[in-house]
mmCIF file of C-alpha atoms in Angstrom:
data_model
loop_
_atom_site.group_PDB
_atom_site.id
_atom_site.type_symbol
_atom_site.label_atom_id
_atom_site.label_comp_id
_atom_site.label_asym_id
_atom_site.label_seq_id
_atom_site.Cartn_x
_atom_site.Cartn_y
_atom_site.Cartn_z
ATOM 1 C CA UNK A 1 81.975 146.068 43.421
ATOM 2 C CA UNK A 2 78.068 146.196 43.735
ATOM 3 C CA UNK A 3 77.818 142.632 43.588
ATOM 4 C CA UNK A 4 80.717 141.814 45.997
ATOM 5 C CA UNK A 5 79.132 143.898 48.716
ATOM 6 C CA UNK A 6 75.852 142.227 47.839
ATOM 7 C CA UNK A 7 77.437 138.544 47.819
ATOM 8 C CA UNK A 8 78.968 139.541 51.457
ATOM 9 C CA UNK A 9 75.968 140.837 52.977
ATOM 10 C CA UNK A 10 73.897 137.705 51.734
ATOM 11 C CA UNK A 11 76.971 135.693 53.649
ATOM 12 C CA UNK A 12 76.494 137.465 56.683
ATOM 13 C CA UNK A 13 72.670 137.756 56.407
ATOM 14 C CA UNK A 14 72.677 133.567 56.196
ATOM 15 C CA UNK A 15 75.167 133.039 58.949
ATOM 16 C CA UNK A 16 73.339 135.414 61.372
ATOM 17 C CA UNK A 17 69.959 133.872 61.037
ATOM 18 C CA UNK A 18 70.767 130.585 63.377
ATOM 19 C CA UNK A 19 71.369 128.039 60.421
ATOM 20 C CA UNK A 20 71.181 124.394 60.698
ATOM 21 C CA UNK A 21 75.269 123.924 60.508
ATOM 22 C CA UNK A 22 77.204 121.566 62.898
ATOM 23 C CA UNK A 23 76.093 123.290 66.123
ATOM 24 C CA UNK A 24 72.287 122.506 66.069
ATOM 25 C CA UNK A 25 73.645 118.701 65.415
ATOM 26 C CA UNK A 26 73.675 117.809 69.287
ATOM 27 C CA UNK A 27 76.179 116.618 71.309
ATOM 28 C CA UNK A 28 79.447 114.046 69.497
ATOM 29 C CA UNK A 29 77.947 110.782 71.775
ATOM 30 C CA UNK A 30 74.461 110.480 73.200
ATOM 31 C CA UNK A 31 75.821 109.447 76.532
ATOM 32 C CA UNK A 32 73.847 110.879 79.291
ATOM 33 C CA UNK A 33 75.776 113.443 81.407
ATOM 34 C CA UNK A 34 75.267 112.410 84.653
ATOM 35 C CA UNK A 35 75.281 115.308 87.642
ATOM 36 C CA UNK A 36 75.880 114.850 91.761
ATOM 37 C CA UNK A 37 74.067 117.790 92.082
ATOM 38 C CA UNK A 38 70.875 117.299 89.672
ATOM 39 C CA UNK A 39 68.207 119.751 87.896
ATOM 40 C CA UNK A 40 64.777 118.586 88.990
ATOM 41 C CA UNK A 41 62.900 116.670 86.677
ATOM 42 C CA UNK A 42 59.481 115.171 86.279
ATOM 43 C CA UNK A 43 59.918 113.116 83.523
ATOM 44 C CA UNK A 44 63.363 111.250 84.815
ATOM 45 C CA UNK A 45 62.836 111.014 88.243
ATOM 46 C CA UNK A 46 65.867 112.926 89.454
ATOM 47 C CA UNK A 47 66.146 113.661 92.937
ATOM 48 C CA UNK A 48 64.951 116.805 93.732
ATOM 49 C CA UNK A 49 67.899 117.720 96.188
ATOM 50 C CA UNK A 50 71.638 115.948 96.305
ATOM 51 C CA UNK A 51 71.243 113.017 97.926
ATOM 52 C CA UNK A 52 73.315 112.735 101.690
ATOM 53 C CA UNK A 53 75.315 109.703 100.230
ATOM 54 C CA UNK A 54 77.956 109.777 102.900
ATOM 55 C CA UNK A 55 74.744 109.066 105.685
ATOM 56 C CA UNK A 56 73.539 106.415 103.375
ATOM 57 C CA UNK A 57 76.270 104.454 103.217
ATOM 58 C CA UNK A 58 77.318 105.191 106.871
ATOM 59 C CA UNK A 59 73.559 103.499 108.022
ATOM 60 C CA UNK A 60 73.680 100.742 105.616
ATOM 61 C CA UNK A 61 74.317 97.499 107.420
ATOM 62 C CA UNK A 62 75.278 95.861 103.952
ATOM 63 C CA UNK A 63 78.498 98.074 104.154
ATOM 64 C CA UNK A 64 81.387 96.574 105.745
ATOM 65 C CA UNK A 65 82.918 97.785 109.321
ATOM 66 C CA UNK A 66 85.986 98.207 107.575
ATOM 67 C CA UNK A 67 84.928 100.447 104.692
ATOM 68 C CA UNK A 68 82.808 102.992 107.180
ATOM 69 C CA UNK A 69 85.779 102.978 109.086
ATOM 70 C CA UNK A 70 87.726 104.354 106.325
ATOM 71 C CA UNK A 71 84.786 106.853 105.204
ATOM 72 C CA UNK A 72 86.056 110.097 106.958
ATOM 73 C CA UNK A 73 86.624 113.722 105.396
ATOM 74 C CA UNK A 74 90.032 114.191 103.535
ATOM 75 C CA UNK A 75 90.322 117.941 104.016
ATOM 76 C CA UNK A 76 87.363 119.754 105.906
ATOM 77 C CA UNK A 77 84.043 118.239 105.823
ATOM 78 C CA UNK A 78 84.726 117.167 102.229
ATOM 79 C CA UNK A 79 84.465 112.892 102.160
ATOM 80 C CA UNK A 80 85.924 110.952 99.123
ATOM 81 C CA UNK A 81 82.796 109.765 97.538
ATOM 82 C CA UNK A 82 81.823 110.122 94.026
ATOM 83 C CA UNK A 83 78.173 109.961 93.554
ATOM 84 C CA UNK A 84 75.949 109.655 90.129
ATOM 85 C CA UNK A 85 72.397 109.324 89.773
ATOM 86 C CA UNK A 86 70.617 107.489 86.868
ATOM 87 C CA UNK A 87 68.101 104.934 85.425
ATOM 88 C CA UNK A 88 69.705 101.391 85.974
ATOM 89 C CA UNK A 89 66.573 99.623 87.550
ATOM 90 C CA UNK A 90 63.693 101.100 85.906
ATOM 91 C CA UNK A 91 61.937 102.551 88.943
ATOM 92 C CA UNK A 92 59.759 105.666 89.177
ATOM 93 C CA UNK A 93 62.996 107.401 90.916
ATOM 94 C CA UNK A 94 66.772 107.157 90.052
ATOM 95 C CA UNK A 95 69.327 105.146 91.217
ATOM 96 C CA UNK A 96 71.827 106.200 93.041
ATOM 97 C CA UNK A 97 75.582 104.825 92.656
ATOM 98 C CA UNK A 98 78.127 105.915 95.451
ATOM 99 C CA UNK A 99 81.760 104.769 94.882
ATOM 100 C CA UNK A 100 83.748 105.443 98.178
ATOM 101 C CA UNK A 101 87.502 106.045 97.707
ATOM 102 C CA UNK A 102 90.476 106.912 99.608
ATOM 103 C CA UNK A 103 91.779 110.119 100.719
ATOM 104 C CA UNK A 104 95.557 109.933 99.690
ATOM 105 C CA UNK A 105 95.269 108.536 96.102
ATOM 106 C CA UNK A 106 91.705 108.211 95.218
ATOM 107 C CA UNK A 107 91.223 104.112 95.310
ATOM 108 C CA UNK A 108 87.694 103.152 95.281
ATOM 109 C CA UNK A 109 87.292 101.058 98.149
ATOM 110 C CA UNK A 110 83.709 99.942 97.604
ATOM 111 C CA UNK A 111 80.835 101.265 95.103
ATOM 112 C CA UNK A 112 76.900 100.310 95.873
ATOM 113 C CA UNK A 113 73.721 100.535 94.244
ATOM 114 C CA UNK A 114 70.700 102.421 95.808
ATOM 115 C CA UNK A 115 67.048 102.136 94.662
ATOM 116 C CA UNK A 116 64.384 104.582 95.746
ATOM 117 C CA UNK A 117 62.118 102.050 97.970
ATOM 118 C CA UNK A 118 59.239 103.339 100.126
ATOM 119 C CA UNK A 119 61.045 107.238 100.331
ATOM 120 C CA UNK A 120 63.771 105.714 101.297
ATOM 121 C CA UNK A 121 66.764 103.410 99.850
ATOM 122 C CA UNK A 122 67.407 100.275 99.674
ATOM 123 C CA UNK A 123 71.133 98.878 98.849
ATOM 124 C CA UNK A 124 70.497 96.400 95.609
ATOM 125 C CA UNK A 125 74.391 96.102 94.707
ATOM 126 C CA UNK A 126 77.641 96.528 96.711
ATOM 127 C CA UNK A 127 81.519 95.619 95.754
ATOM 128 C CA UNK A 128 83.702 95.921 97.947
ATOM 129 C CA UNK A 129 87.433 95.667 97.497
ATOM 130 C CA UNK A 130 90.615 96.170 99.211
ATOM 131 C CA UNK A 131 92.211 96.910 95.937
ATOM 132 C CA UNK A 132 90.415 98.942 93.544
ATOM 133 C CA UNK A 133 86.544 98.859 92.321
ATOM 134 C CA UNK A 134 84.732 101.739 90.665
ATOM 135 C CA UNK A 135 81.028 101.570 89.280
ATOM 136 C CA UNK A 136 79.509 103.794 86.598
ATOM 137 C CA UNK A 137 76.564 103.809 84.505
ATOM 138 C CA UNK A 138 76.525 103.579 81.182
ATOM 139 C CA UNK A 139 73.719 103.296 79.658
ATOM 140 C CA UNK A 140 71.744 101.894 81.163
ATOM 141 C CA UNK A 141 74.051 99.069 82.837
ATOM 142 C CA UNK A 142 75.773 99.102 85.713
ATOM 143 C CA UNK A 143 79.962 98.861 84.555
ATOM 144 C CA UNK A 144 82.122 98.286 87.437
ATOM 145 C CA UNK A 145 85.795 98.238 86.728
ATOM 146 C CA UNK A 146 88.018 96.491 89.279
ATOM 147 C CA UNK A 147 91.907 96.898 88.858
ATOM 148 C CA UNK A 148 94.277 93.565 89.717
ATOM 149 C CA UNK A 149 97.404 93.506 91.497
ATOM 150 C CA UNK A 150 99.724 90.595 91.479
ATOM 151 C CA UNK A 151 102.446 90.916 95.021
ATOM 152 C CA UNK A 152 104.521 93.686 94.699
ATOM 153 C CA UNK A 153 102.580 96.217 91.859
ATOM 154 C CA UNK A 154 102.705 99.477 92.983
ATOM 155 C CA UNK A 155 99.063 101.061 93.616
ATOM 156 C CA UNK A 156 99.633 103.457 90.435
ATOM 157 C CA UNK A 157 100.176 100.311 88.323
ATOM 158 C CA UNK A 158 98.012 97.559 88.555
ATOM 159 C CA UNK A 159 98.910 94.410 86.505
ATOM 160 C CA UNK A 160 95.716 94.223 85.066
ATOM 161 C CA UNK A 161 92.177 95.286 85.162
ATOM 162 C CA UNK A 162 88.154 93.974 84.675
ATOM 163 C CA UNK A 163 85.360 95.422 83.515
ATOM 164 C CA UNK A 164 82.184 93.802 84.563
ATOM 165 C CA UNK A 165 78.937 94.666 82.749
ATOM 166 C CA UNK A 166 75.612 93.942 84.976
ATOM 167 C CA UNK A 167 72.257 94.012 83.815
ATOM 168 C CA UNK A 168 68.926 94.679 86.285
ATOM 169 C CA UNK A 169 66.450 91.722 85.485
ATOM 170 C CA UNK A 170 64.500 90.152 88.268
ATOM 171 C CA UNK A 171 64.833 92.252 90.870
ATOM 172 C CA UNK A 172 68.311 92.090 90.798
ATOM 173 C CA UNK A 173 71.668 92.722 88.889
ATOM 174 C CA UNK A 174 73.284 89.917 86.699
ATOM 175 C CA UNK A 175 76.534 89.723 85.002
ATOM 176 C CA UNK A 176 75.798 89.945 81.287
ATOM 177 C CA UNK A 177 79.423 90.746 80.237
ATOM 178 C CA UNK A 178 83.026 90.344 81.659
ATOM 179 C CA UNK A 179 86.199 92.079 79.775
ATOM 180 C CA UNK A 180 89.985 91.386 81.105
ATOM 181 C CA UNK A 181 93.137 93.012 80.229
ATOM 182 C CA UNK A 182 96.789 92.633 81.189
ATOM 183 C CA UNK A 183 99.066 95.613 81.297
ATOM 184 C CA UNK A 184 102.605 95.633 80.511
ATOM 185 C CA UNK A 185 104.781 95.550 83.307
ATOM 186 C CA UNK A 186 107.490 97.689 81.365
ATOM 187 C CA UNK A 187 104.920 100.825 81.666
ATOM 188 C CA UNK A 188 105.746 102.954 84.557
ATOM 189 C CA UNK A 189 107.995 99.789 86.151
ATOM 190 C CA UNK A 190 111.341 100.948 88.065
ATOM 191 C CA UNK A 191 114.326 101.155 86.388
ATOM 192 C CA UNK A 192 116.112 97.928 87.304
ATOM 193 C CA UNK A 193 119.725 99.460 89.247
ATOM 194 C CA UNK A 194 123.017 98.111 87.653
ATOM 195 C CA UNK A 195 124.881 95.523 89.317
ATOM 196 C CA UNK A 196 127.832 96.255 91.950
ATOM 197 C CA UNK A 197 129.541 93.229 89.288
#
């Protein structure tokens, strides 16, 4: 019995003291977690308040008429815009990627690049679609996914999509990788109706 209770307080004694298990192993992917609403830091660049993206893309004259047109709130004063900051340039500051979608089903309209220039920003990317584009980044790279409709696909059900990869060399972003796929048109499709034969 002695050496029971001594076995289970050595268990509990080892498991108490921190360990090196699992937990202390990190994170499952070393993708960075990317915030709208950043912690300060020195050693990243982060912005050290959220950035006004809605104004930025409102004065940019690189944005079309059609998508500021479409930029108002959906509810409130809250605007469909998703906004992430990162490294995708290699500046001194972040970058700052704002994807502008619509109210009713959340469509990106248009997604654009902005690099800390001379305390301000200057627009180094922009795709604009009536469709749907969306830009992330991902390590590094800018990945912009655009979905394709063929006449008649429902805006839920695309017939395909791309995924663009772009690279920042030279002042400016290249493609450096292009991915295409082509969805069934059985998934989510209508049910055809039966005949009046």
């Amino acid at each position: 019995m002695t050496v029971l209770a001594a076995v289970g307080l050595f268990s509990l004694a080892a498991c108490s003291t921190g360990g090196s298990g699992a937990r202390d192993e990190g994170p499952a992917h070393s993708d960075p977690v990317v915030s709208s609403s950043p912690t300060p830091s020195a050693s990243t660049g982060l912005p050290k308040k959220k950035i006004d993206a809605v104004r930025l893309v409102k004065d940019d004259p690189k944005v079309s008429p059609a998508v500021k047109r479409d930029l108002k709130p959906c509810a409130g004063e809250t605007y469909p815009v998703d906004v992430s900051y990162g490294n995708l340039t290699g500046g001194s500051a972040s970058d700052v990627v704002v994807n502008v979608l619509t109210c009713a089903d959340a469509v990106g309209i248009g997604s654009y690049v902005y690099r800390a220039q001379g305390g301000g920003y200057e627009n180094v990317f922009k795709a604009e679609e009536p469709a749907s584009v969306y830009a992330e980044i991902d390590r590094g790279d800018l990945v912009v996914t655009k979905q394709l409709y063929e006449k008649g696909d429902a805006v839920a059900y695309p017939s395909g999509e791309e995924v663009i990869t772009y690279r920042w060399a030279s002042n400016h972003f290249s493609e450096s990788e292009r991915t295409r796929s082509d969805f069934s048109g059985a998934v989510g499709a209508e049910p055809t109706p039966p005949s009046a034969d």
